Amino acid sequence: MGLGVKLDETGKPWTQGRYEREGWRDHERFLFLPGTPLNVTIKVGEKLNPRIHPVSNVVYKLSLTHGNFSWIVSHRFKDFTMLHTKITLFRASENFRLGVTRGFSNIFPQHTIPVLPRFPGRPDTMMTSEEHIEERRAALEEYMNTLLQLNFYRESSDVVEFLNVSPFSFQHGSVKGMEGWIKKRHGDDLPWKLNRWRECLWWHDACTAHVTTSWSKRWMIVQDTFIMYVNPTTGKVKYVLLFDKNFELSVGFRKAGSRKSILLANMARNLYLKCHSTRSTKELFQYLKQTLKARPALDYIGQNQFEAYAPPRQGLATWFADGQTYMETVAQAISAAQEEIFITDWWLSPDLLLKRGQDREKWRLYKLLRSRAQNGVQISILLYKEVSAVLSINSEYSKQKLLKHPNIRVIRHPDHSPIPSMWAHHEKMVIIDQELLLSGGIDLCYGRWDTQKHRLTDIPTTRVVRQDSVENQTSPTRIVNSTRPLMEGVKSVTALLLQQHSVLDVAIGPAFQSLNLDGVPTCENTPNQDPSPESSKDFRKSARTVMLKMKTLKKLKKSKDCDTDSVKSLPSPVSDSPEHEPVPVLNQYTWPGKDYVNWIVKDVFNAHDADQDNADRLTTPRMPWHDIGVAVVGQTARDAARHFIQRWNSVKREKLKQDTRYPILVPKAYCAEINDYYAHLLKTSSSVYTQVLRSCSLWSGGQQDTEASIHTAMVESIRTAEHYVYIENQFFISFVQTSEGSEVRNGIVSALYERIMRAHRENATFRVYILIPLLPALEGDIAGDSGHGMRTIMHYQFKSISRYSTSLIQRLIMDGVENWSEYLGFYSLRGKDELNGVPVSELIYIHSKLMIVDDNRAIISSGNINDRSLLGDRDSEFGVFIKDKEFVEGTMNGKTYKCGIFSGSLRKNLFKEHLGLLDENPNQINITDPVSKEFHGQWQNIAAENTRLFEELFSVLPSDNIHTRKDSKLLQTTRRPLVETFSLTKPKLNRIQGTLVEFPLSYLKEENLQPPPLAKEGIVSSQLWT
């Protein structure tokens, strides 16, 4: 076996041999680097016991150098003799072959077979002194160097095997580690499946090894952070065993079953190997021990910060605020990929446009990936496999759309068998060539592409639109948004059903005459006037008939395995009238087709039809999407790739073990240099310390131990914060922990409570800014029966924030912190725009998973603040911890302070975005000091004033002034927004600064927000919501 020591950066392409399907022992394949010399230096090694080895008892160490690769091979003299014999026979067979074909010289050109060098064949019995052994060493060294200069012999299978070389030996991004033949025992995939039917009481491993069991011959390769073995017949990598903190190495009869066996164990499985001799076993054992004691292997088997699987590393990083810049960088990175692309997403839309503009079509995701696949790039994609009856993301369509090229491979997981899984793969990650990582909270799917302007409307200039302005006349337009998601309840549903099912015409005909195409009653006088009692009665009767027929249709569809759910699966009620018919000018839309989404009004349906609008652009503003992403170049990208590879290989062995189209993926080796090829994609990168974090367990990553390093990093960052904590998150579900235990177990709120209490006791300035969405992005009416899901999430959020003794604010008040608002504030985002000349408003959905602390460290991840994301054994998550390495002069609490370039610039950019200061700062608001009394007061005043203006002008929900569902319904049905009914509101609109508003802590405070026990939201486990 050979000992490897050096990383190569000029070897063969990384993908060569790893994704090919032919055997790797093909004589036509050249394993060494063309035109690169192979030099050998031989030293005398150990001398074996002459009683056991009376002949050939001297071990020779061959130190080989081939380009940037170097390794060591150990052989006895009998091995050299056997090699020479095999080469002699090889030469004879080639001479015979040429002799047979000599008569066909016009067809087969003549080849001259080089003469073999002289072999020092003196027998061992003549090696009686050290001088004789030295003479033999020198003669063997001359023999090997001469032999290896002859390409004809160097590439022969006998020499290749003698030097422990394989197609994986000399590749860019790898090390030339120890290689050689071993035997692998079957049935050891997982520790709890270890041939239990034949264990004995004490030495079950030894017992198992001595009964009849199956062993297979494999070619083993040891790399810097893992071990892999290859099937020599197919040339396929069969398994990659990663070094981790639970890695164990055992040898000997009692531990491994025999003197020639070695037991390797990590968090995923036990692996039993058998060498051909005890000397080979000893060499392998010693080499593995040396590898584990050195970096980079030591980085994985030791304890790391935050109990993460990988350590902090130096690298380059840049942040992305909102989806536009992130997706544009993803597009550029995919275009620059040379070898491999790894992608994992909760939802991936293959028709998504990563860039917008007139030449946008080439930036459609599936076309971009297909073009790279045609250039030889190998693409592996992991998707969450949803329960189609619950989610309409249609991952099956995504998979089939992408599987149009053999270099693109897609796996969906989990299979929800035998029962559906409550947990999801929630990670969002793109890895290019294991050199560049792009991650965060942004899925490559519909609705995520957005700018920091967060426009609400998207109507191209070629469409006929209203030209009159709200200042000129009262608008009869009814706006549909998260506050008023339905026009007239059942009437809108009935009209929608009529548009989709013409068979219902007879049932609804008379009543429909009094409806317009949006399902709203029409009359001659005013849009607000009710229809006649007779008409309403006929309509209700017809509606009941329609709903009964619709239930029948649903049963028929379910019998055909249709994943529809009544109205949820139907297209949106876009009017068919000429003035409302969308003009087919998709290139003029910034958000074309499914990308124009308002999640509360209408969730995405028919995800396979990318060009079909998801909402009526003339009546429904889109729901802007605020999110954060990060890009990292350096060894952290290798760590991220390692996590992806672990997940891919685990799922491959679970679902597709015998499918040769899906290969086992292999991590690259580690190097200290940062690849400038990808660094140029990060236009404003900073030098930082980065560390990958994750939530990973048995079901999601195939490992026995659960890792919750995202949670650990967040809690530790809060506890060690000196000045402030800034949080943006999609959810906020975390209870103050008590000795009696808690329904919600994550420690985010407890850490915040302890840190604020410490600041209160010390009378110190400390701020906590928390931004969460105004409402959960679930389709439905927050005040109606369709809002059970939204209200359930709000129940747990209010229980975490301000209601009950488990909440953060209530516990602070109970413990004497009456002025809690000096330390803590909850905020949201809301935008405004004009739709056909009518001012409209909509909440900006905060999907970020961001924490910034003290302007010098940040956590950007896919993990929400709830147990699903943070406990580790539920949803799988991925994130990056960033600690600044470069600083600029700043201010903190009125004093000079070193502000991190990465964390500080991200925080300042977000403050500018939320306060409306991206373009100009007319009030000269100083955002440099985030904790000063002056700035904190300005932040609170702007949020309060914006909240008041939005409620006055737009009559929005949720609101602190609305305490019951009845009041919510009255506001929806009786109060029309001021901007739609009165003119001269523009001065007040202009007083709204940015998008920052207060989170309504008193909304529905008199209601029990828990779902009814018999509702589907109440039947499922509370763990689904928390």
PDB file of N, CA, C and O in Angstrom, residues 1-2 12 24-25 29-33 38 64 66 69 71 73 75 148 154-170 176-181 219-221:
ATOM      1  N   MET A   1       0.838  -1.194   0.000  1.00  0.00           N
ATOM      2  CA  MET A   1       0.000   0.000   0.000  1.00  0.00           C
ATOM      3  C   MET A   1       0.872   1.242   0.000  1.00  0.00           C
ATOM      4  O   MET A   1       2.015   1.212   0.437  1.00  0.00           O
ATOM      5  N   GLY A   2       0.307   2.360  -0.472  1.00  0.00           N
ATOM      6  CA  GLY A   2       1.090   3.578  -0.618  1.00  0.00           C
ATOM      7  C   GLY A   2       0.680   4.650   0.345  1.00  0.00           C
ATOM      8  O   GLY A   2      -0.479   4.765   0.725  1.00  0.00           O
ATOM      9  N   LYS A  12      -5.300  15.657 -13.400  1.00  0.00           N
ATOM     10  CA  LYS A  12      -6.341  15.418 -14.385  1.00  0.00           C
ATOM     11  C   LYS A  12      -7.663  16.021 -13.897  1.00  0.00           C
ATOM     12  O   LYS A  12      -7.839  16.306 -12.715  1.00  0.00           O
ATOM     13  N   TRP A  24     -12.563   0.702 -14.807  1.00  0.00           N
ATOM     14  CA  TRP A  24     -11.404   1.570 -14.643  1.00  0.00           C
ATOM     15  C   TRP A  24     -10.096   0.819 -14.825  1.00  0.00           C
ATOM     16  O   TRP A  24      -9.033   1.398 -14.713  1.00  0.00           O
ATOM     17  N   ARG A  25     -10.145  -0.482 -15.095  1.00  0.00           N
ATOM     18  CA  ARG A  25      -8.940  -1.255 -15.355  1.00  0.00           C
ATOM     19  C   ARG A  25      -8.724  -1.474 -16.849  1.00  0.00           C
ATOM     20  O   ARG A  25      -8.027  -2.390 -17.255  1.00  0.00           O
ATOM     21  N   ARG A  29      -6.725   3.027 -21.045  1.00  0.00           N
ATOM     22  CA  ARG A  29      -6.764   4.255 -20.281  1.00  0.00           C
ATOM     23  C   ARG A  29      -5.387   4.550 -19.709  1.00  0.00           C
ATOM     24  O   ARG A  29      -4.704   3.678 -19.185  1.00  0.00           O
ATOM     25  N   PHE A  30      -4.976   5.811 -19.799  1.00  0.00           N
ATOM     26  CA  PHE A  30      -3.686   6.237 -19.296  1.00  0.00           C
ATOM     27  C   PHE A  30      -3.893   6.878 -17.928  1.00  0.00           C
ATOM     28  O   PHE A  30      -4.604   7.871 -17.805  1.00  0.00           O
ATOM     29  N   LEU A  31      -3.257   6.287 -16.929  1.00  0.00           N
ATOM     30  CA  LEU A  31      -3.489   6.729 -15.561  1.00  0.00           C
ATOM     31  C   LEU A  31      -2.501   7.796 -15.104  1.00  0.00           C
ATOM     32  O   LEU A  31      -2.819   8.592 -14.238  1.00  0.00           O
ATOM     33  N   PHE A  32      -1.312   7.806 -15.692  1.00  0.00           N
ATOM     34  CA  PHE A  32      -0.313   8.792 -15.289  1.00  0.00           C
ATOM     35  C   PHE A  32      -0.475  10.070 -16.103  1.00  0.00           C
ATOM     36  O   PHE A  32      -1.103  10.077 -17.166  1.00  0.00           O
ATOM     37  N   LEU A  33       0.103  11.141 -15.590  1.00  0.00           N
ATOM     38  CA  LEU A  33       0.002  12.428 -16.257  1.00  0.00           C
ATOM     39  C   LEU A  33       0.893  12.433 -17.487  1.00  0.00           C
ATOM     40  O   LEU A  33       2.093  12.145 -17.379  1.00  0.00           O
ATOM     41  N   LEU A  38       8.189  10.255 -13.794  1.00  0.00           N
ATOM     42  CA  LEU A  38       7.896   9.517 -12.572  1.00  0.00           C
ATOM     43  C   LEU A  38       9.220   9.025 -12.001  1.00  0.00           C
ATOM     44  O   LEU A  38       9.882   8.173 -12.595  1.00  0.00           O
ATOM     45  N   LEU A  64       7.986   7.838  -4.372  1.00  0.00           N
ATOM     46  CA  LEU A  64       7.713   8.179  -5.762  1.00  0.00           C
ATOM     47  C   LEU A  64       7.264   9.632  -5.870  1.00  0.00           C
ATOM     48  O   LEU A  64       6.529  10.136  -5.006  1.00  0.00           O
ATOM     49  N   HIS A  66       5.595  12.277  -8.841  1.00  0.00           N
ATOM     50  CA  HIS A  66       5.007  12.380 -10.186  1.00  0.00           C
ATOM     51  C   HIS A  66       4.318  13.736 -10.284  1.00  0.00           C
ATOM     52  O   HIS A  66       3.214  13.931  -9.783  1.00  0.00           O
ATOM     53  N   PHE A  69       2.596  15.284  -7.186  1.00  0.00           N
ATOM     54  CA  PHE A  69       2.179  14.181  -6.317  1.00  0.00           C
ATOM     55  C   PHE A  69       3.398  13.441  -5.793  1.00  0.00           C
ATOM     56  O   PHE A  69       4.382  13.238  -6.511  1.00  0.00           O
ATOM     57  N   TRP A  71       4.240   9.938  -3.032  1.00  0.00           N
ATOM     58  CA  TRP A  71       3.713   8.910  -2.165  1.00  0.00           C
ATOM     59  C   TRP A  71       4.770   7.843  -1.933  1.00  0.00           C
ATOM     60  O   TRP A  71       5.833   7.836  -2.566  1.00  0.00           O
ATOM     61  N   VAL A  73       5.510   3.589  -1.251  1.00  0.00           N
ATOM     62  CA  VAL A  73       5.026   2.224  -1.411  1.00  0.00           C
ATOM     63  C   VAL A  73       6.033   1.286  -0.766  1.00  0.00           C
ATOM     64  O   VAL A  73       7.249   1.472  -0.914  1.00  0.00           O
ATOM     65  N   HIS A  75       7.483  -2.638  -0.419  1.00  0.00           N
ATOM     66  CA  HIS A  75       7.503  -3.956  -1.058  1.00  0.00           C
ATOM     67  C   HIS A  75       8.705  -4.747  -0.585  1.00  0.00           C
ATOM     68  O   HIS A  75       9.748  -4.167  -0.226  1.00  0.00           O
ATOM     69  N   LEU A 148      10.254   2.803 -15.401  1.00  0.00           N
ATOM     70  CA  LEU A 148       9.178   3.793 -15.371  1.00  0.00           C
ATOM     71  C   LEU A 148       9.377   4.923 -16.376  1.00  0.00           C
ATOM     72  O   LEU A 148       8.472   5.731 -16.585  1.00  0.00           O
ATOM     73  N   ARG A 154       5.124   1.457 -18.100  1.00  0.00           N
ATOM     74  CA  ARG A 154       4.604   2.226 -16.975  1.00  0.00           C
ATOM     75  C   ARG A 154       3.081   2.169 -16.889  1.00  0.00           C
ATOM     76  O   ARG A 154       2.507   2.153 -15.797  1.00  0.00           O
ATOM     77  N   GLU A 155       2.419   2.121 -18.054  1.00  0.00           N
ATOM     78  CA  GLU A 155       0.964   2.111 -18.058  1.00  0.00           C
ATOM     79  C   GLU A 155       0.371   0.710 -18.012  1.00  0.00           C
ATOM     80  O   GLU A 155      -0.846   0.558 -18.064  1.00  0.00           O
ATOM     81  N   SER A 156       1.232  -0.320 -17.926  1.00  0.00           N
ATOM     82  CA  SER A 156       0.696  -1.677 -17.848  1.00  0.00           C
ATOM     83  C   SER A 156       0.003  -1.888 -16.506  1.00  0.00           C
ATOM     84  O   SER A 156       0.355  -1.279 -15.495  1.00  0.00           O
ATOM     85  N   SER A 157      -0.995  -2.753 -16.495  1.00  0.00           N
ATOM     86  CA  SER A 157      -1.778  -2.972 -15.276  1.00  0.00           C
ATOM     87  C   SER A 157      -0.931  -3.518 -14.139  1.00  0.00           C
ATOM     88  O   SER A 157      -1.190  -3.235 -12.962  1.00  0.00           O
ATOM     89  N   ASP A 158       0.126  -4.303 -14.464  1.00  0.00           N
ATOM     90  CA  ASP A 158       0.963  -4.877 -13.425  1.00  0.00           C
ATOM     91  C   ASP A 158       1.772  -3.799 -12.714  1.00  0.00           C
ATOM     92  O   ASP A 158       1.886  -3.793 -11.485  1.00  0.00           O
ATOM     93  N   VAL A 159       2.350  -2.852 -13.474  1.00  0.00           N
ATOM     94  CA  VAL A 159       3.113  -1.765 -12.872  1.00  0.00           C
ATOM     95  C   VAL A 159       2.184  -0.831 -12.106  1.00  0.00           C
ATOM     96  O   VAL A 159       2.512  -0.376 -10.998  1.00  0.00           O
ATOM     97  N   VAL A 160       1.024  -0.548 -12.667  1.00  0.00           N
ATOM     98  CA  VAL A 160       0.056   0.328 -12.009  1.00  0.00           C
ATOM     99  C   VAL A 160      -0.343  -0.236 -10.651  1.00  0.00           C
ATOM    100  O   VAL A 160      -0.392   0.473  -9.643  1.00  0.00           O
ATOM    101  N   GLU A 161      -0.601  -1.531 -10.620  1.00  0.00           N
ATOM    102  CA  GLU A 161      -0.986  -2.153  -9.356  1.00  0.00           C
ATOM    103  C   GLU A 161       0.179  -2.189  -8.388  1.00  0.00           C
ATOM    104  O   GLU A 161       0.003  -1.993  -7.172  1.00  0.00           O
ATOM    105  N   PHE A 162       1.402  -2.431  -8.880  1.00  0.00           N
ATOM    106  CA  PHE A 162       2.587  -2.475  -8.036  1.00  0.00           C
ATOM    107  C   PHE A 162       2.826  -1.121  -7.363  1.00  0.00           C
ATOM    108  O   PHE A 162       3.235  -1.053  -6.200  1.00  0.00           O
ATOM    109  N   LEU A 163       2.539  -0.031  -8.081  1.00  0.00           N
ATOM    110  CA  LEU A 163       2.755   1.315  -7.547  1.00  0.00           C
ATOM    111  C   LEU A 163       1.534   1.853  -6.808  1.00  0.00           C
ATOM    112  O   LEU A 163       1.540   2.996  -6.349  1.00  0.00           O
ATOM    113  N   ASN A 164       0.481   1.038  -6.701  1.00  0.00           N
ATOM    114  CA  ASN A 164      -0.749   1.447  -6.007  1.00  0.00           C
ATOM    115  C   ASN A 164      -1.329   2.715  -6.630  1.00  0.00           C
ATOM    116  O   ASN A 164      -1.522   3.742  -5.964  1.00  0.00           O
ATOM    117  N   VAL A 165      -1.608   2.635  -7.920  1.00  0.00           N
ATOM    118  CA  VAL A 165      -2.149   3.759  -8.677  1.00  0.00           C
ATOM    119  C   VAL A 165      -3.495   3.353  -9.256  1.00  0.00           C
ATOM    120  O   VAL A 165      -3.702   2.196  -9.634  1.00  0.00           O
ATOM    121  N   SER A 166      -4.414   4.304  -9.297  1.00  0.00           N
ATOM    122  CA  SER A 166      -5.752   4.080  -9.850  1.00  0.00           C
ATOM    123  C   SER A 166      -6.158   5.310 -10.658  1.00  0.00           C
ATOM    124  O   SER A 166      -5.455   6.324 -10.653  1.00  0.00           O
ATOM    125  N   PRO A 167      -7.287   5.268 -11.355  1.00  0.00           N
ATOM    126  CA  PRO A 167      -7.755   6.464 -12.086  1.00  0.00           C
ATOM    127  C   PRO A 167      -8.028   7.658 -11.181  1.00  0.00           C
ATOM    128  O   PRO A 167      -8.166   8.782 -11.672  1.00  0.00           O
ATOM    129  N   PHE A 168      -8.121   7.447  -9.874  1.00  0.00           N
ATOM    130  CA  PHE A 168      -8.396   8.539  -8.947  1.00  0.00           C
ATOM    131  C   PHE A 168      -7.122   9.111  -8.318  1.00  0.00           C
ATOM    132  O   PHE A 168      -7.198   9.994  -7.464  1.00  0.00           O
ATOM    133  N   SER A 169      -5.958   8.609  -8.726  1.00  0.00           N
ATOM    134  CA  SER A 169      -4.722   8.968  -8.042  1.00  0.00           C
ATOM    135  C   SER A 169      -4.228  10.370  -8.361  1.00  0.00           C
ATOM    136  O   SER A 169      -3.714  11.062  -7.492  1.00  0.00           O
ATOM    137  N   PHE A 170      -4.360  10.795  -9.613  1.00  0.00           N
ATOM    138  CA  PHE A 170      -3.723  12.051 -10.037  1.00  0.00           C
ATOM    139  C   PHE A 170      -4.770  12.998 -10.610  1.00  0.00           C
ATOM    140  O   PHE A 170      -4.794  13.260 -11.809  1.00  0.00           O
ATOM    141  N   LYS A 176      -2.666  12.156  -3.284  1.00  0.00           N
ATOM    142  CA  LYS A 176      -2.286  10.770  -3.572  1.00  0.00           C
ATOM    143  C   LYS A 176      -2.110  10.070  -2.239  1.00  0.00           C
ATOM    144  O   LYS A 176      -1.046  10.050  -1.645  1.00  0.00           O
ATOM    145  N   GLY A 177      -3.232   9.551  -1.731  1.00  0.00           N
ATOM    146  CA  GLY A 177      -3.188   8.885  -0.442  1.00  0.00           C
ATOM    147  C   GLY A 177      -2.861   7.426  -0.573  1.00  0.00           C
ATOM    148  O   GLY A 177      -2.554   6.916  -1.656  1.00  0.00           O
ATOM    149  N   MET A 178      -2.918   6.731   0.530  1.00  0.00           N
ATOM    150  CA  MET A 178      -2.671   5.288   0.524  1.00  0.00           C
ATOM    151  C   MET A 178      -3.752   4.589  -0.281  1.00  0.00           C
ATOM    152  O   MET A 178      -4.940   4.884  -0.153  1.00  0.00           O
ATOM    153  N   GLU A 179      -3.337   3.657  -1.111  1.00  0.00           N
ATOM    154  CA  GLU A 179      -4.256   2.873  -1.926  1.00  0.00           C
ATOM    155  C   GLU A 179      -3.839   1.424  -1.901  1.00  0.00           C
ATOM    156  O   GLU A 179      -2.673   1.104  -1.640  1.00  0.00           O
ATOM    157  N   GLY A 180      -4.767   0.552  -2.216  1.00  0.00           N
ATOM    158  CA  GLY A 180      -4.434  -0.864  -2.293  1.00  0.00           C
ATOM    159  C   GLY A 180      -5.658  -1.739  -2.203  1.00  0.00           C
ATOM    160  O   GLY A 180      -6.777  -1.284  -1.961  1.00  0.00           O
ATOM    161  N   TRP A 181      -5.400  -3.047  -2.416  1.00  0.00           N
ATOM    162  CA  TRP A 181      -6.484  -4.013  -2.375  1.00  0.00           C
ATOM    163  C   TRP A 181      -6.841  -4.353  -0.934  1.00  0.00           C
ATOM    164  O   TRP A 181      -5.970  -4.537  -0.088  1.00  0.00           O
ATOM    165  N   TRP A 219     -10.947  -1.900  -4.106  1.00  0.00           N
ATOM    166  CA  TRP A 219      -9.758  -1.047  -4.137  1.00  0.00           C
ATOM    167  C   TRP A 219     -10.003   0.120  -3.185  1.00  0.00           C
ATOM    168  O   TRP A 219     -10.927   0.917  -3.375  1.00  0.00           O
ATOM    169  N   MET A 220      -9.195   0.215  -2.144  1.00  0.00           N
ATOM    170  CA  MET A 220      -9.389   1.229  -1.112  1.00  0.00           C
ATOM    171  C   MET A 220      -8.473   2.420  -1.369  1.00  0.00           C
ATOM    172  O   MET A 220      -7.313   2.267  -1.758  1.00  0.00           O
ATOM    173  N   ILE A 221      -9.013   3.631  -1.118  1.00  0.00           N
ATOM    174  CA  ILE A 221      -8.254   4.878  -1.268  1.00  0.00           C
ATOM    175  C   ILE A 221      -8.458   5.705  -0.010  1.00  0.00           C
ATOM    176  O   ILE A 221      -9.595   5.985   0.389  1.00  0.00           O
TER     177      ILE A 221
END
